[in-house]
């Protein structure tokens, strides 16, 4: 039984990943089409700019089909993401991008909100803004007590009802896989609670935050602002990370990025998708949208995808990648 099925308060757990588009090139489709047009025209860009929407779509479709990516680089998109450090380590491997990440040298990140909620559950008076060794000691003690309760719940299944609130609290600071069973979840949060208790105990002893953070698990949440151009999104990030073979958390992030991009600029991003979609669109006379592949309106013709899935299995693999990345729908279905 998964976390979403087993925990009455599952609807209150913080989603593993959140992403929002915060800035983008507003007239990107026209800009991309105009940039493509001047490569084969004597006209200046302001003349190339004067196009009907149908012409814009035609030029973009041709770019996708031919793999002519440089015009796409003029359109940029900036996102804010909250995810685990595991996920952010994968994200920053995409080199044609800009990143600014929350520093845990200068902030406790999402840890304090978790601690304060646990203190409330345990009935412990915890300062909202710890400023002394005594304050940090209180934080560490509360977390150690919560870890003991989780250990008890692991030993006695009848005690699990008492730790639902702790699970919800821990999800504020650490990413929890919603598909894990409750035994796995409880083992994970016990480790997270113990590690965070050690973190605050180190702060209480005067250890600098930049050193104390070394004991924190990689599942700790972080905030990242990142900017990518449309070419990087279409040809690298989305193809790699929307794939069913990508790690589940960054796949969830990538599908959320796609959902937001296709809402603002469908002319460009309707053709986005995992590498199977990118490869198939390069060999077709006319590229197809991701939705067309998912609905079976376009059939894959490549012998196998880059991950070696044979042709007959690609559509099901694509649907799995989509369905397994829809956390909100999973929660609704299990509520």
Short mmCIF file of C-alpha atoms in Angstrom, two decimals:
data_model
loop_
_atom_site.label_atom_id
_atom_site.label_comp_id
_atom_site.label_asym_id
_atom_site.label_seq_id
_atom_site.Cartn_x
_atom_site.Cartn_y
_atom_site.Cartn_z
CA UNK A 1 0.00 0.00 0.00
CA UNK A 2 1.49 3.34 -1.06
CA UNK A 3 1.78 6.52 0.99
CA UNK A 4 -1.16 8.07 -0.86
CA UNK A 5 -3.35 5.05 -0.11
CA UNK A 6 -2.24 4.40 3.46
CA UNK A 7 -2.11 7.84 5.06
CA UNK A 8 -5.40 9.55 5.93
CA UNK A 9 -3.62 12.91 5.72
CA UNK A 10 -2.00 12.11 2.38
CA UNK A 11 -3.85 14.98 0.75
CA UNK A 12 -1.93 17.28 3.11
CA UNK A 13 1.53 16.01 2.21
CA UNK A 14 3.63 18.42 0.21
CA UNK A 15 3.98 17.35 -3.45
CA UNK A 16 7.44 15.98 -4.25
CA UNK A 17 8.04 18.63 -6.90
CA UNK A 18 6.59 22.03 -7.67
CA UNK A 19 7.46 24.11 -10.72
CA UNK A 20 6.16 27.40 -12.03
CA UNK A 21 6.98 29.44 -15.09
CA UNK A 22 7.86 32.92 -13.83
CA UNK A 23 9.14 34.68 -16.97
CA UNK A 24 9.42 34.03 -20.69
CA UNK A 25 9.86 35.66 -24.09
CA UNK A 26 6.29 36.78 -24.73
CA UNK A 27 6.29 36.75 -28.54
CA UNK A 28 8.59 33.75 -28.83
CA UNK A 29 6.77 31.95 -31.68
CA UNK A 30 6.93 35.02 -33.92
CA UNK A 31 10.53 35.73 -32.92
CA UNK A 32 11.61 32.15 -33.65
CA UNK A 33 9.78 32.10 -36.98
CA UNK A 34 11.25 35.46 -38.00
CA UNK A 35 14.76 34.33 -37.09
CA UNK A 36 14.24 31.21 -39.18
CA UNK A 37 12.88 33.23 -42.08
CA UNK A 38 15.84 35.61 -42.37
CA UNK A 39 18.18 32.66 -42.94
CA UNK A 40 16.71 32.23 -46.43
CA UNK A 41 15.54 35.77 -47.16
CA UNK A 42 17.05 39.12 -48.10
CA UNK A 43 14.43 40.92 -46.02
CA UNK A 44 15.39 42.60 -42.73
CA UNK A 45 14.01 41.11 -39.56
CA UNK A 46 11.21 43.69 -39.24
CA UNK A 47 9.85 42.51 -42.59
CA UNK A 48 10.29 38.89 -41.64
CA UNK A 49 8.36 39.70 -38.47
CA UNK A 50 5.20 40.40 -40.46
CA UNK A 51 3.62 36.96 -40.66
CA UNK A 52 0.21 35.42 -40.24
CA UNK A 53 -0.21 32.91 -37.39
CA UNK A 54 -0.45 30.09 -39.93
CA UNK A 55 2.93 31.10 -41.38
CA UNK A 56 4.48 31.19 -37.92
CA UNK A 57 3.30 27.64 -37.28
CA UNK A 58 4.62 26.54 -40.67
CA UNK A 59 8.11 27.93 -40.03
CA UNK A 60 8.29 26.38 -36.56
CA UNK A 61 7.08 23.03 -37.85
CA UNK A 62 9.81 23.10 -40.49
CA UNK A 63 12.46 23.88 -37.86
CA UNK A 64 11.37 20.85 -35.86
CA UNK A 65 11.35 18.59 -38.90
CA UNK A 66 14.79 19.67 -40.09
CA UNK A 67 16.40 19.92 -36.66
CA UNK A 68 17.34 23.54 -37.37
CA UNK A 69 17.67 24.64 -33.77
CA UNK A 70 19.49 27.98 -33.72
CA UNK A 71 16.35 30.17 -34.19
CA UNK A 72 14.88 28.52 -31.09
CA UNK A 73 17.73 29.85 -28.97
CA UNK A 74 16.28 33.38 -29.09
CA UNK A 75 13.33 32.37 -26.89
CA UNK A 76 14.05 31.93 -23.18
CA UNK A 77 11.98 30.61 -20.27
CA UNK A 78 12.59 30.99 -16.54
CA UNK A 79 11.17 28.64 -13.92
CA UNK A 80 11.18 28.35 -10.16
CA UNK A 81 11.37 24.77 -8.93
CA UNK A 82 11.21 23.23 -5.47
CA UNK A 83 12.61 19.72 -5.42
CA UNK A 84 15.16 17.56 -3.64
CA UNK A 85 18.90 18.00 -3.88
CA UNK A 86 18.94 14.69 -5.78
CA UNK A 87 16.72 16.27 -8.41
CA UNK A 88 18.61 19.56 -8.54
CA UNK A 89 21.91 17.71 -9.05
CA UNK A 90 20.40 16.18 -12.19
CA UNK A 91 18.88 19.46 -13.32
CA UNK A 92 22.16 21.40 -13.29
CA UNK A 93 23.78 18.82 -15.56
CA UNK A 94 22.00 20.58 -18.41
CA UNK A 95 24.77 23.00 -19.24
CA UNK A 96 23.06 25.38 -21.68
CA UNK A 97 21.12 27.05 -18.90
CA UNK A 98 21.43 29.47 -15.99
CA UNK A 99 20.84 28.47 -12.38
CA UNK A 100 20.47 30.21 -9.03
CA UNK A 101 19.95 27.93 -6.05
CA UNK A 102 19.01 28.43 -2.42
CA UNK A 103 22.12 28.28 -0.24
CA UNK A 104 22.13 26.27 2.95
CA UNK A 105 25.15 28.19 4.19
CA UNK A 106 22.89 31.12 4.98
CA UNK A 107 19.47 29.58 5.51
CA UNK A 108 17.90 26.48 6.99
CA UNK A 109 15.86 26.17 3.84
CA UNK A 110 12.66 24.23 4.43
CA UNK A 111 13.79 22.58 7.67
CA UNK A 112 12.36 25.08 10.12
CA UNK A 113 8.78 24.76 8.85
CA UNK A 114 9.04 21.00 9.43
CA UNK A 115 10.41 21.45 12.95
CA UNK A 116 7.74 23.94 13.99
CA UNK A 117 4.96 21.64 12.81
CA UNK A 118 6.49 18.69 14.66
CA UNK A 119 6.80 20.82 17.80
CA UNK A 120 3.11 21.65 17.49
CA UNK A 121 2.24 17.96 17.15
CA UNK A 122 4.33 17.05 20.20
CA UNK A 123 3.14 20.00 22.26
CA UNK A 124 6.66 21.37 22.58
CA UNK A 125 7.24 25.11 22.84
CA UNK A 126 9.73 25.86 20.05
CA UNK A 127 10.94 29.35 19.11
CA UNK A 128 9.93 30.41 15.60
CA UNK A 129 13.34 31.95 14.98
CA UNK A 130 16.05 30.11 16.92
CA UNK A 131 18.92 32.37 17.89
CA UNK A 132 20.78 30.56 20.65
CA UNK A 133 22.28 27.19 21.46
CA UNK A 134 19.35 26.50 23.77
CA UNK A 135 16.89 27.11 20.93
CA UNK A 136 18.72 24.71 18.63
CA UNK A 137 18.84 22.12 21.42
CA UNK A 138 15.04 22.31 21.73
CA UNK A 139 14.75 21.73 17.97
CA UNK A 140 17.08 18.74 18.10
CA UNK A 141 15.26 17.19 21.06
CA UNK A 142 11.85 17.53 19.39
CA UNK A 143 13.14 15.88 16.23
CA UNK A 144 14.73 13.04 18.20
CA UNK A 145 11.43 12.45 19.98
CA UNK A 146 9.60 12.36 16.64
CA UNK A 147 12.14 9.84 15.33
CA UNK A 148 11.45 7.64 18.36
CA UNK A 149 7.71 7.74 17.64
CA UNK A 150 8.34 6.71 14.05
CA UNK A 151 10.56 3.85 15.23
CA UNK A 152 7.76 2.73 17.53
CA UNK A 153 5.31 2.85 14.62
CA UNK A 154 7.62 0.61 12.62
CA UNK A 155 7.67 -1.91 15.45
CA UNK A 156 3.95 -1.71 16.24
CA UNK A 157 1.60 -1.22 13.32
CA UNK A 158 -1.18 -0.12 15.67
CA UNK A 159 0.91 2.97 16.50
CA UNK A 160 1.04 4.21 12.92
CA UNK A 161 -2.08 6.31 13.20
CA UNK A 162 -0.16 8.54 15.61
CA UNK A 163 2.57 9.42 13.11
CA UNK A 164 0.44 10.58 10.17
CA UNK A 165 1.00 14.19 11.18
CA UNK A 166 4.74 13.61 11.42
CA UNK A 167 4.78 12.21 7.87
CA UNK A 168 3.01 15.33 6.64
CA UNK A 169 5.43 17.57 8.54
CA UNK A 170 8.52 15.82 7.19
CA UNK A 171 7.20 16.18 3.63
CA UNK A 172 7.56 19.95 4.03
CA UNK A 173 11.33 19.63 4.21
CA UNK A 174 12.09 16.35 2.46
CA UNK A 175 10.88 14.76 -0.75
CA UNK A 176 8.96 11.53 -0.21
CA UNK A 177 8.13 9.21 -3.09
CA UNK A 178 4.30 8.96 -3.07
CA UNK A 179 4.48 5.47 -4.60
CA UNK A 180 6.47 4.00 -1.70
CA UNK A 181 4.73 1.73 0.78
CA UNK A 182 4.37 2.96 4.35
CA UNK A 183 7.17 0.80 5.74
CA UNK A 184 9.61 2.41 3.31
CA UNK A 185 8.25 5.89 4.02
CA UNK A 186 8.59 5.44 7.78
CA UNK A 187 12.13 4.12 7.46
CA UNK A 188 12.98 7.14 5.32
CA UNK A 189 11.48 9.78 7.59
CA UNK A 190 13.07 8.22 10.67
CA UNK A 191 16.46 8.73 9.02
CA UNK A 192 15.53 12.27 7.99
CA UNK A 193 14.37 13.17 11.49
CA UNK A 194 17.50 11.74 13.10
CA UNK A 195 19.78 13.49 10.61
CA UNK A 196 18.01 16.81 11.08
CA UNK A 197 18.21 16.40 14.85
CA UNK A 198 21.97 15.92 14.46
CA UNK A 199 22.10 19.05 12.29
CA UNK A 200 20.49 21.20 14.99
CA UNK A 201 22.57 19.59 17.72
CA UNK A 202 25.67 20.59 15.77
CA UNK A 203 24.37 24.15 15.46
CA UNK A 204 23.77 24.15 19.22
CA UNK A 205 27.45 23.27 19.70
CA UNK A 206 28.53 26.19 17.55
CA UNK A 207 29.30 24.27 14.36
CA UNK A 208 28.88 26.63 11.36
CA UNK A 209 25.78 26.02 9.29
CA UNK A 210 27.92 25.36 6.21
CA UNK A 211 29.52 22.41 8.03
CA UNK A 212 26.45 21.16 9.89
CA UNK A 213 24.59 20.76 6.59
CA UNK A 214 26.94 17.91 5.67
CA UNK A 215 24.81 15.50 7.72
CA UNK A 216 21.58 16.30 5.86
CA UNK A 217 20.20 13.70 3.40
CA UNK A 218 20.01 14.46 -0.32
CA UNK A 219 16.21 14.30 -0.14
CA UNK A 220 16.18 17.71 1.57
CA UNK A 221 14.22 20.26 -0.42
CA UNK A 222 15.84 23.13 -2.25
CA UNK A 223 14.65 26.03 -4.37
CA UNK A 224 16.14 26.65 -7.82
CA UNK A 225 15.50 29.35 -10.39
CA UNK A 226 16.60 28.22 -13.83
CA UNK A 227 16.48 29.63 -17.33
CA UNK A 228 16.67 27.64 -20.56
CA UNK A 229 16.16 28.57 -24.16
CA UNK A 230 13.63 26.81 -26.35
CA UNK A 231 16.29 24.77 -28.14
CA UNK A 232 17.70 23.37 -24.90
CA UNK A 233 14.18 22.55 -23.76
CA UNK A 234 13.09 20.91 -27.02
CA UNK A 235 16.29 19.06 -27.89
CA UNK A 236 17.90 18.18 -24.55
CA UNK A 237 16.10 18.72 -21.27
CA UNK A 238 12.58 17.56 -22.14
CA UNK A 239 13.64 14.62 -24.35
CA UNK A 240 15.93 13.24 -21.65
CA UNK A 241 13.86 13.98 -18.57
CA UNK A 242 10.31 13.29 -19.80
CA UNK A 243 11.38 9.76 -20.75
CA UNK A 244 10.12 6.82 -18.70
CA UNK A 245 13.76 5.88 -18.09
CA UNK A 246 14.45 9.16 -16.26
CA UNK A 247 14.48 9.19 -12.46
CA UNK A 248 10.90 9.67 -11.23
CA UNK A 249 11.36 13.04 -9.53
CA UNK A 250 13.02 14.89 -12.38
CA UNK A 251 10.58 13.21 -14.77
CA UNK A 252 7.75 14.71 -12.72
CA UNK A 253 9.49 18.09 -12.92
CA UNK A 254 9.99 17.80 -16.69
CA UNK A 255 6.35 16.94 -17.40
CA UNK A 256 5.27 19.90 -15.29
CA UNK A 257 7.63 22.14 -17.27
CA UNK A 258 6.15 20.78 -20.50
CA UNK A 259 2.57 21.35 -19.31
CA UNK A 260 3.29 25.00 -18.61
CA UNK A 261 5.24 25.60 -21.81
CA UNK A 262 2.58 24.11 -24.06
CA UNK A 263 -0.02 26.39 -22.46
CA UNK A 264 1.85 29.60 -23.26
CA UNK A 265 3.46 28.66 -26.59
CA UNK A 266 1.77 25.61 -28.13
CA UNK A 267 3.14 26.55 -31.56
CA UNK A 268 6.61 25.59 -30.32
CA UNK A 269 6.13 23.08 -27.55
CA UNK A 270 3.38 20.89 -28.97
CA UNK A 271 6.28 19.00 -30.56
CA UNK A 272 8.15 18.52 -27.28
CA UNK A 273 8.42 15.12 -25.67
CA UNK A 274 10.77 12.28 -24.77
CA UNK A 275 13.55 11.27 -27.14
CA UNK A 276 11.29 8.86 -29.01
CA UNK A 277 9.15 11.84 -30.09
CA UNK A 278 12.19 13.93 -31.03
CA UNK A 279 13.66 11.10 -33.11
CA UNK A 280 10.37 10.21 -34.80
CA UNK A 281 9.67 13.82 -35.76
CA UNK A 282 13.06 14.05 -37.46
CA UNK A 283 12.19 11.28 -39.91
CA UNK A 284 8.56 12.13 -40.65
CA UNK A 285 7.47 14.24 -43.60
CA UNK A 286 5.36 16.24 -41.13
CA UNK A 287 6.15 16.23 -37.38
CA UNK A 288 3.38 15.28 -34.97
CA UNK A 289 2.48 16.73 -31.61
CA UNK A 290 3.01 14.82 -28.38
CA UNK A 291 -0.76 14.57 -27.94
CA UNK A 292 -1.09 12.98 -31.36
CA UNK A 293 1.35 10.24 -30.38
CA UNK A 294 -0.33 9.68 -27.03
CA UNK A 295 -3.77 9.42 -28.63
CA UNK A 296 -2.57 7.12 -31.38
CA UNK A 297 -3.33 9.67 -34.11
CA UNK A 298 0.31 9.40 -35.17
CA UNK A 299 2.03 6.02 -35.20
CA UNK A 300 5.71 5.52 -34.50
CA UNK A 301 7.72 4.31 -37.49
CA UNK A 302 11.20 4.12 -35.97
CA UNK A 303 12.40 0.57 -35.29
CA UNK A 304 13.26 1.35 -31.69
CA UNK A 305 13.65 4.41 -29.49
CA UNK A 306 17.03 5.65 -28.19
CA UNK A 307 16.38 3.62 -25.01
CA UNK A 308 15.99 0.52 -27.22
CA UNK A 309 12.25 0.08 -26.69
CA UNK A 310 10.94 -1.63 -29.86
CA UNK A 311 8.43 0.16 -32.06
CA UNK A 312 5.37 -1.73 -30.82
CA UNK A 313 6.11 -0.78 -27.21
CA UNK A 314 6.93 2.90 -27.63
CA UNK A 315 3.41 4.27 -27.31
CA UNK A 316 2.72 2.37 -24.08
CA UNK A 317 6.09 3.48 -22.73
CA UNK A 318 5.21 7.08 -23.59
CA UNK A 319 1.85 6.81 -21.84
CA UNK A 320 3.50 5.33 -18.77
CA UNK A 321 5.95 8.24 -18.65
CA UNK A 322 3.02 10.67 -18.69
CA UNK A 323 0.78 8.82 -16.24
CA UNK A 324 3.53 8.12 -13.70
CA UNK A 325 4.40 11.83 -13.58
CA UNK A 326 0.96 13.11 -12.59
CA UNK A 327 1.14 13.44 -8.80
CA UNK A 328 -1.96 15.63 -8.48
CA UNK A 329 -4.10 13.15 -10.40
CA UNK A 330 -2.79 10.27 -8.27
CA UNK A 331 -3.80 12.10 -5.10
CA UNK A 332 -7.27 12.84 -6.41
CA UNK A 333 -7.78 9.26 -7.47
CA UNK A 334 -6.79 7.87 -4.08
CA UNK A 335 -8.56 10.44 -1.93
#
